[in-house]
One Martini backbone bead per residue (centre of mass of N, CA, C, O) as a GRO file, in nm:
protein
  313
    1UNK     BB    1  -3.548  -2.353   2.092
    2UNK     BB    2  -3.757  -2.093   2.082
    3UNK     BB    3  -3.869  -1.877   1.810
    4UNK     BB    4  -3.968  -1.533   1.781
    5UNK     BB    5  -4.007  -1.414   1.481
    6UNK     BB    6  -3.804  -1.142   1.560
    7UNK     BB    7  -3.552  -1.366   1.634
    8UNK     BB    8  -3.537  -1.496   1.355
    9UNK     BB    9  -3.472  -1.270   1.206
   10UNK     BB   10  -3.228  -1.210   1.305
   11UNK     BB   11  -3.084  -1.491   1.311
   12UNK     BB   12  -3.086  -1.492   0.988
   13UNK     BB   13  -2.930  -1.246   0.934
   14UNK     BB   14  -2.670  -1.301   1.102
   15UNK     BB   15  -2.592  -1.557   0.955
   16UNK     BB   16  -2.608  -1.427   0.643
   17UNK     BB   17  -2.357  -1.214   0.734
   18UNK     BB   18  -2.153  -1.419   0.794
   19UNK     BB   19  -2.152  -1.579   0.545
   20UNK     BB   20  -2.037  -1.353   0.382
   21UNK     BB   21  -1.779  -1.288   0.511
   22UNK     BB   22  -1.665  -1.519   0.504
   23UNK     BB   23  -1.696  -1.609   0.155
   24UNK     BB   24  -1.500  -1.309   0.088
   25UNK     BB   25  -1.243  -1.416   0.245
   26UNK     BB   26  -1.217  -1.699   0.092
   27UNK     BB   27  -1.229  -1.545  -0.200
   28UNK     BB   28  -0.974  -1.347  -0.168
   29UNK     BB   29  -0.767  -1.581  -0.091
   30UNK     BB   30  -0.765  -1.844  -0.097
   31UNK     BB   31  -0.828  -1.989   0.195
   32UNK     BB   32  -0.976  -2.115   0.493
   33UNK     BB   33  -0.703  -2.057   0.677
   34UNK     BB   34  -0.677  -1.761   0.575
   35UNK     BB   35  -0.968  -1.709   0.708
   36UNK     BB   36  -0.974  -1.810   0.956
   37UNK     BB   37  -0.764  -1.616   1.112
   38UNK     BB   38  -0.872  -1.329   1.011
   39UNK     BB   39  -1.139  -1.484   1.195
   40UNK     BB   40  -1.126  -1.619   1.444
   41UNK     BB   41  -1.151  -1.922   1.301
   42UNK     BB   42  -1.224  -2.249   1.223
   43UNK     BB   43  -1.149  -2.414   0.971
   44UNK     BB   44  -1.434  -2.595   0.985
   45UNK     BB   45  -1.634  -2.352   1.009
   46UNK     BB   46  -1.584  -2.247   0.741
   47UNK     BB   47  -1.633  -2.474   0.556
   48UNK     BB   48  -1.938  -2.509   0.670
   49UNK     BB   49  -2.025  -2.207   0.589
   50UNK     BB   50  -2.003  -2.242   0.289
   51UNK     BB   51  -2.159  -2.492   0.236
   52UNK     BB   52  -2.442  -2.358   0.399
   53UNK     BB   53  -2.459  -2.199   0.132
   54UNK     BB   54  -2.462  -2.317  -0.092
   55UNK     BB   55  -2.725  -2.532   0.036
   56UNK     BB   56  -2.882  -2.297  -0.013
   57UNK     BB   57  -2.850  -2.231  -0.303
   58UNK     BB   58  -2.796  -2.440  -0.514
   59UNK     BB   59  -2.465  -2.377  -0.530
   60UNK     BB   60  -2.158  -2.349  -0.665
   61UNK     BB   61  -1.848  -2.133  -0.569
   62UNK     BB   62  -1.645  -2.358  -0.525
   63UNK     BB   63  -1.342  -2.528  -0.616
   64UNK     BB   64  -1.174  -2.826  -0.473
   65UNK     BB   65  -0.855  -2.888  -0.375
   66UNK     BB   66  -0.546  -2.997  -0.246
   67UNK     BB   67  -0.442  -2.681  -0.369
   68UNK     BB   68  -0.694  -2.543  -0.377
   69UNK     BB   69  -0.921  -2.247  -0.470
   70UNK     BB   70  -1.210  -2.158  -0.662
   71UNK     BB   71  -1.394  -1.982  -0.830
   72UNK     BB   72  -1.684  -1.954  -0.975
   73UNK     BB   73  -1.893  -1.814  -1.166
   74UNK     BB   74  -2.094  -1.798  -0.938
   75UNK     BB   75  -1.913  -1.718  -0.735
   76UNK     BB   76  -1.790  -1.416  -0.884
   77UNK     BB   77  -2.090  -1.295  -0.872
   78UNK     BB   78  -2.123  -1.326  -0.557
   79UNK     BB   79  -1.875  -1.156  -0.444
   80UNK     BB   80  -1.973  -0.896  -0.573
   81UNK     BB   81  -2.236  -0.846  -0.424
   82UNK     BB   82  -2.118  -0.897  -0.128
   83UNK     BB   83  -1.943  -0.699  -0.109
   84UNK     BB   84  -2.163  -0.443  -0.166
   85UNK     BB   85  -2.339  -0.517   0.069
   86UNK     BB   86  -2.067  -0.483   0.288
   87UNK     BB   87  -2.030  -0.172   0.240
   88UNK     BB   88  -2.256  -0.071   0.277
   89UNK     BB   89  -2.304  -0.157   0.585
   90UNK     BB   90  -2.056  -0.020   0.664
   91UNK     BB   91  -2.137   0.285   0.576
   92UNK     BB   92  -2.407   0.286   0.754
   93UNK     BB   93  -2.272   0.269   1.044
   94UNK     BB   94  -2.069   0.513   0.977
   95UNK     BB   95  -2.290   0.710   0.956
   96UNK     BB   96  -2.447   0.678   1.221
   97UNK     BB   97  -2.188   0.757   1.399
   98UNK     BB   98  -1.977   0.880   1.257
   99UNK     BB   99  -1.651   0.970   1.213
  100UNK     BB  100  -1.596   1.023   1.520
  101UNK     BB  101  -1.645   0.671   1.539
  102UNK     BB  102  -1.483   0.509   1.445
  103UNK     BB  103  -1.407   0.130   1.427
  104UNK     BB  104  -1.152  -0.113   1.413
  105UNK     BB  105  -0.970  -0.244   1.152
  106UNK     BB  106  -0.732  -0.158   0.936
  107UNK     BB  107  -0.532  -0.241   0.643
  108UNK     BB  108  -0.180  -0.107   0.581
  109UNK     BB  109   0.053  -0.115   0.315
  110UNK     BB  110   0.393  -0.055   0.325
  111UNK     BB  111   0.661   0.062   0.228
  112UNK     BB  112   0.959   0.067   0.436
  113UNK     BB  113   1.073   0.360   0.425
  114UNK     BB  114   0.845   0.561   0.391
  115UNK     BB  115   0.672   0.392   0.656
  116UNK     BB  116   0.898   0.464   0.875
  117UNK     BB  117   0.947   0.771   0.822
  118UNK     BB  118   0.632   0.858   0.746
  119UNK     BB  119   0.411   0.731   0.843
  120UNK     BB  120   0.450   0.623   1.147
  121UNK     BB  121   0.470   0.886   1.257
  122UNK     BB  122   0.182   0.980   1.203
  123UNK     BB  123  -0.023   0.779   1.394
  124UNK     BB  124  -0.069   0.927   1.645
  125UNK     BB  125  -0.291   1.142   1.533
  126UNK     BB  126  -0.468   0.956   1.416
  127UNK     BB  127  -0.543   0.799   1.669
  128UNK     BB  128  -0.653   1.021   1.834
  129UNK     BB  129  -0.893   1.103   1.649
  130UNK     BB  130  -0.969   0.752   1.665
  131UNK     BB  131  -0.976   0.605   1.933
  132UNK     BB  132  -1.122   0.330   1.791
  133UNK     BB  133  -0.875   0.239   1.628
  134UNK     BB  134  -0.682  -0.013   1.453
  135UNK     BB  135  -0.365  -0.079   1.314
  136UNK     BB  136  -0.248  -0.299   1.073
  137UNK     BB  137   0.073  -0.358   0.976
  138UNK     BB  138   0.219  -0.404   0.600
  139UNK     BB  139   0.604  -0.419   0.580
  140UNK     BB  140   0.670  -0.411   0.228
  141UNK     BB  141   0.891  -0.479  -0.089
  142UNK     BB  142   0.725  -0.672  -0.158
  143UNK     BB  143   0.464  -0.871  -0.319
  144UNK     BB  144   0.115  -0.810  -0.314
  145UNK     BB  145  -0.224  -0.941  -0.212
  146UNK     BB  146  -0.438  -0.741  -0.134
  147UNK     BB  147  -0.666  -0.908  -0.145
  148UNK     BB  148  -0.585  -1.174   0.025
  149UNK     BB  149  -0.452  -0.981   0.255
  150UNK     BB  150  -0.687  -0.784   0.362
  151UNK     BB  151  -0.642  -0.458   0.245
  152UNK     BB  152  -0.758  -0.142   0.251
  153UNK     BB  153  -0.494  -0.009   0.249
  154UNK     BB  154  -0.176   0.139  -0.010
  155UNK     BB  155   0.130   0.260  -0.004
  156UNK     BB  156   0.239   0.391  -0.345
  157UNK     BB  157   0.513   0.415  -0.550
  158UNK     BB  158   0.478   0.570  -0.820
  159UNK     BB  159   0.368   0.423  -1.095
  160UNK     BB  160   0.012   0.301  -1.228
  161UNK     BB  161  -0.100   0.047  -1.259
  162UNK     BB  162  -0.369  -0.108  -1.438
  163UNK     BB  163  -0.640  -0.121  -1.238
  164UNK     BB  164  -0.960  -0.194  -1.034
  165UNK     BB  165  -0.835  -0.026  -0.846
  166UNK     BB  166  -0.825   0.231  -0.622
  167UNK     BB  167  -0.720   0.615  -0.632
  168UNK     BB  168  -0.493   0.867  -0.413
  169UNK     BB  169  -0.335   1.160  -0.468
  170UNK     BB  170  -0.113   1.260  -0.191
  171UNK     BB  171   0.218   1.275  -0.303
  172UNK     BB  172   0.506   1.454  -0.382
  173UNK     BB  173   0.843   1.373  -0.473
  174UNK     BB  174   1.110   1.481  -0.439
  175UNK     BB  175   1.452   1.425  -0.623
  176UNK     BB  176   1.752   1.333  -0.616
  177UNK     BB  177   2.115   1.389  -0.625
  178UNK     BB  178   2.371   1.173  -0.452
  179UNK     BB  179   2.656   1.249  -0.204
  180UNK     BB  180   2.908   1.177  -0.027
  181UNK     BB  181   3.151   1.330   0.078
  182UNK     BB  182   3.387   1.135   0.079
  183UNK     BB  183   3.365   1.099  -0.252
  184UNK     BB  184   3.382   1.408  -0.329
  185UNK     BB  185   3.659   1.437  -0.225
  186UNK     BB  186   3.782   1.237  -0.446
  187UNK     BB  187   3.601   1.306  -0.737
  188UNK     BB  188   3.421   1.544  -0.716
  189UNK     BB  189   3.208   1.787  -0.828
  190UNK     BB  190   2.927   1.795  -1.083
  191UNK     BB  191   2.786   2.055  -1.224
  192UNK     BB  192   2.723   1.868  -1.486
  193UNK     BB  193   2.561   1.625  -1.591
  194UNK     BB  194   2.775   1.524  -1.792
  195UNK     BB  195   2.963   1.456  -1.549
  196UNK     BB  196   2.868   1.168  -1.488
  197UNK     BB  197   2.995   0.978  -1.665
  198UNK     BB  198   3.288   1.042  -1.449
  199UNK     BB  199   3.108   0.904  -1.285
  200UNK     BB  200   2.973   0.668  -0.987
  201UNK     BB  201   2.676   0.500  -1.002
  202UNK     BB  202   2.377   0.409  -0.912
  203UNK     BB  203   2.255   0.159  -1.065
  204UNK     BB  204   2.053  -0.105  -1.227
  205UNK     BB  205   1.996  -0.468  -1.256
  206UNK     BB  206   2.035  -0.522  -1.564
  207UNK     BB  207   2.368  -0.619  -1.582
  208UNK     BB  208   2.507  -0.377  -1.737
  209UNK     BB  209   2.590  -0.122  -1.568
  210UNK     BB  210   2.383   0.091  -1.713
  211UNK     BB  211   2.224   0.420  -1.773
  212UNK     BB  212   1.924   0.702  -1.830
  213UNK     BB  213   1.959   1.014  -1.701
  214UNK     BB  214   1.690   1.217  -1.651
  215UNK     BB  215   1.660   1.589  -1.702
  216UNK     BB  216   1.526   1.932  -1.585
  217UNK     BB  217   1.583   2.263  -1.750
  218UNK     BB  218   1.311   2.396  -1.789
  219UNK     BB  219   1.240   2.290  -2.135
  220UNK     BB  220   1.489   2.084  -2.088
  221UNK     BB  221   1.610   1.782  -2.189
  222UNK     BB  222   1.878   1.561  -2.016
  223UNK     BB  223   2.066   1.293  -2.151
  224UNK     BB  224   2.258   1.066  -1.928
  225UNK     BB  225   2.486   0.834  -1.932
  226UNK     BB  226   2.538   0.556  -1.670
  227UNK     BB  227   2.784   0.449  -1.440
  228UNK     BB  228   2.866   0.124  -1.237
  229UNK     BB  229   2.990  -0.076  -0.970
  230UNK     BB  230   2.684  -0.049  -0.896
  231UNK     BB  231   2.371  -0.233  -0.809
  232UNK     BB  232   2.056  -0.183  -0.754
  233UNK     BB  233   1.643  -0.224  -0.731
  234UNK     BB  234   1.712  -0.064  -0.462
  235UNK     BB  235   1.659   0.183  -0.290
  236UNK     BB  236   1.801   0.156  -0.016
  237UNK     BB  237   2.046   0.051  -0.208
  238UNK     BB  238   2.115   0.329  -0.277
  239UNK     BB  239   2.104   0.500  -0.013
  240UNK     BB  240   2.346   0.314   0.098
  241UNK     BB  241   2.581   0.395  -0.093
  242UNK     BB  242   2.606   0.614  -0.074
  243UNK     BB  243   2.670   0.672   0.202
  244UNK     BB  244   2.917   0.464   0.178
  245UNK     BB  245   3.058   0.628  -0.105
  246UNK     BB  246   2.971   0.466  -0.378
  247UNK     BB  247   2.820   0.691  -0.525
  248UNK     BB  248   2.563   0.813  -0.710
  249UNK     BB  249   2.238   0.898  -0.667
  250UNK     BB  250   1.884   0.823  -0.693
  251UNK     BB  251   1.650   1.031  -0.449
  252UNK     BB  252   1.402   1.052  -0.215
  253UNK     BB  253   1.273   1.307   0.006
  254UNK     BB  254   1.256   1.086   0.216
  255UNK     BB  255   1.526   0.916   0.221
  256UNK     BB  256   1.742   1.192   0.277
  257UNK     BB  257   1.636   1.456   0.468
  258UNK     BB  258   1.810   1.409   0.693
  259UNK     BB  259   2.103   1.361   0.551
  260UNK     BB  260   2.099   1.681   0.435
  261UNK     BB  261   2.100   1.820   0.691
  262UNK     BB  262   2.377   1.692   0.827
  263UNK     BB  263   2.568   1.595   0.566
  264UNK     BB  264   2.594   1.298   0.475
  265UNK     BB  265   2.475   1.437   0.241
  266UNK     BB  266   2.460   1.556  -0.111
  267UNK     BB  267   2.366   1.759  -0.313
  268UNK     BB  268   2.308   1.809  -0.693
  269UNK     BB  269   2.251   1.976  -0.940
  270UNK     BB  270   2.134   2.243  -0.925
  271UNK     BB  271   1.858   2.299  -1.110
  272UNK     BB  272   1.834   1.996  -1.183
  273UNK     BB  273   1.604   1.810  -1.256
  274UNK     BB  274   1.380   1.517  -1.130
  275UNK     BB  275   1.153   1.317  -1.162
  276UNK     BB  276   0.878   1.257  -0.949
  277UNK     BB  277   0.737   1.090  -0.681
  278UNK     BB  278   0.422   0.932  -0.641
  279UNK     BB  279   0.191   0.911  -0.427
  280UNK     BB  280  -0.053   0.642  -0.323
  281UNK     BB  281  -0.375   0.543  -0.267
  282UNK     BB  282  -0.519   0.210  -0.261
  283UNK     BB  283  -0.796   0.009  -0.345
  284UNK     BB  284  -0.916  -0.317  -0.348
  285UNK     BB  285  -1.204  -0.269  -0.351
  286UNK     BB  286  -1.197   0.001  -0.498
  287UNK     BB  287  -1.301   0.338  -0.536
  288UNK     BB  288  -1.507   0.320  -0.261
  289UNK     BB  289  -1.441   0.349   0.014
  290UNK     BB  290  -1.441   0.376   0.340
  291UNK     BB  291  -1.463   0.580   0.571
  292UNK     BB  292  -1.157   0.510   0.738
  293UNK     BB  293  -1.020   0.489   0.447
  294UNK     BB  294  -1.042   0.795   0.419
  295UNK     BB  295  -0.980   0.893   0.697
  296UNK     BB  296  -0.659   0.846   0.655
  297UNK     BB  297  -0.587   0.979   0.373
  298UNK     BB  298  -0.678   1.286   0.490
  299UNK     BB  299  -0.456   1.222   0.702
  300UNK     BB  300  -0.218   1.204   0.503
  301UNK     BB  301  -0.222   1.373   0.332
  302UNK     BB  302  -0.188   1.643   0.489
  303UNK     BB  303   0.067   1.550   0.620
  304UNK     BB  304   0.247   1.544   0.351
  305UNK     BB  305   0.187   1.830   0.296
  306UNK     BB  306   0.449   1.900   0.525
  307UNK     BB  307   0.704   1.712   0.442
  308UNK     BB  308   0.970   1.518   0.496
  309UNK     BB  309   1.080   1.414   0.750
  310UNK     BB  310   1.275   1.551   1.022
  311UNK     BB  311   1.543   1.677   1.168
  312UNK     BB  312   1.679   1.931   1.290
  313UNK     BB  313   1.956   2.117   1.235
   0.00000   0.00000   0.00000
């Protein structure tokens, strides 16, 4: 089939922006099979097509061997390169139809119980404003490598380590010490921190069964040792024995807000704060987010920003 000028061009085009986007995902995930699943697309077509893009530009791109790919330097710097192309290209799209068109699907990584307890509650509202937006959700506590799994926002708890990623903090959630009645009914209310010595705490993985929680009562710093029959690296894994009465907890208003209304939990040491916990919203492609992705989290601001879902008391 002949084609004239006009159509030639546009398919040189298409052909062009297919290249870039396959070769984005393949760099990002490190992996043919798993870009090509998440662009539904023939293992042998995405190979055939970074190939196509090599034998165009006269250089190689990836180093292939039987157990991975590697991005060549040439490679790296196609990659970004190509990457702020596709940014630039969806960000002119998503100008032209306006915000509130945005359409297509978000990727956004949520930790268990935050995301299940915080976001997904809130997904309906957000959903209702962008009828044409799609969410893929990733909720785990195991470590994500967020550009492989072509992430496009993360929400991260707690301080953020260092890294090329953009982020943007959402909101603060204040920490509790909390214990089961049935606990605090055999071993008694703690008045002061210092009291938490003689009892029973839920303390980290460390091996030794010890650690040091810190409290602030207007400008004074006190720090208590405390120690535990339970451990464990896990935040829900704090909140459930407390809940189950094995001892003091320290967890955020996310994970108990419920169950302080209830009853299930109580709150301790009224008076004595404890460091509050940060959310993030984090950008694996970079400081510059895409239009959807600003949209999501403007709307989960706001939307944090009237505290932790609870049931009425």
């Amino acid at each position: 089939m002949l084609l004239d000028g006009q159509h030639l061009f546009n398919y040189q085009m298409n052909d062009r922006l297919q290249e870039l986007t396959v070769f984005v995902r393949v760099g990002e995930s490190g992996s043919f099979t798993r870009a090509a699943r998440d662009m539904n697309l023939s293992q042998p077509s995405v190979s055939r097509i970074v190939g196509e893009l090599e034998a165009r530009l006269g250089v190689k791109l990836l180093l292939r061997t039987t157990r991975r790919l590697t991005l060549t330097a040439a490679g790296e710097k196609f990659l970004d390169r190509a990457r702020a192309v596709l940014a630039d290209l969806h960000e002119a799209e998503d100008a032209a139809r306006g915000v509130d068109s945005l359409r297509g699907a978000i990727r956004v990584a949520l930790p268990v119980v935050f995301g299940m307890r915080e976001v997904i509650p809130r997904l309906p509202g957000f959903l209702a404003r962008y009828p044409l937006l799609r969410v893929d959700l990733r909720v785990s506590d195991a470590y994500q490598d967020l550009v492989a799994e072509g992430v496009d926002v993360a929400i991260r708890l707690g301080r953020l380590a260092d890294s090329a990623f953009g982020a943007r903090k959402l909101a603060v959630l204040p920490r509790f010490v909390v214990a089961a009645p049935s606990y605090l009914k055999v071993r008694g209310m703690p008045r002061h921190p210092a009291d938490l010595a003689n009892h029973d705490c839920i303390v980290g993985s460390s091996g030794l069964g010890r650690e040091c929680w810190l409290f602030k009562r207007r400008s004074t710093i006190i720090s208590v040792d405390v120690a535990g029959r339970i451990q464990t690296d896990s935040a829900p894994g704090r909140y459930a024995s407390a809940l189950a009465g094995l001892g003091i907890a320290q967890v955020s208003a996310a994970m108990c807000a419920a169950e302080l209304r209830s009853g299930a939990l109580v709150a301790l040491l009224a008076g004595y704060a404890l460091e509050p916990v940060e959310v993030h919203a984090v950008f694996p492609a970079g400081p510059r987010p895409s239009f959807k992705v600003q949209a999501f989290t403007d709307y989960m601001m706001a939307a944090l920003d009237t505290g932790p879902l609870a049931p009425a008391a």
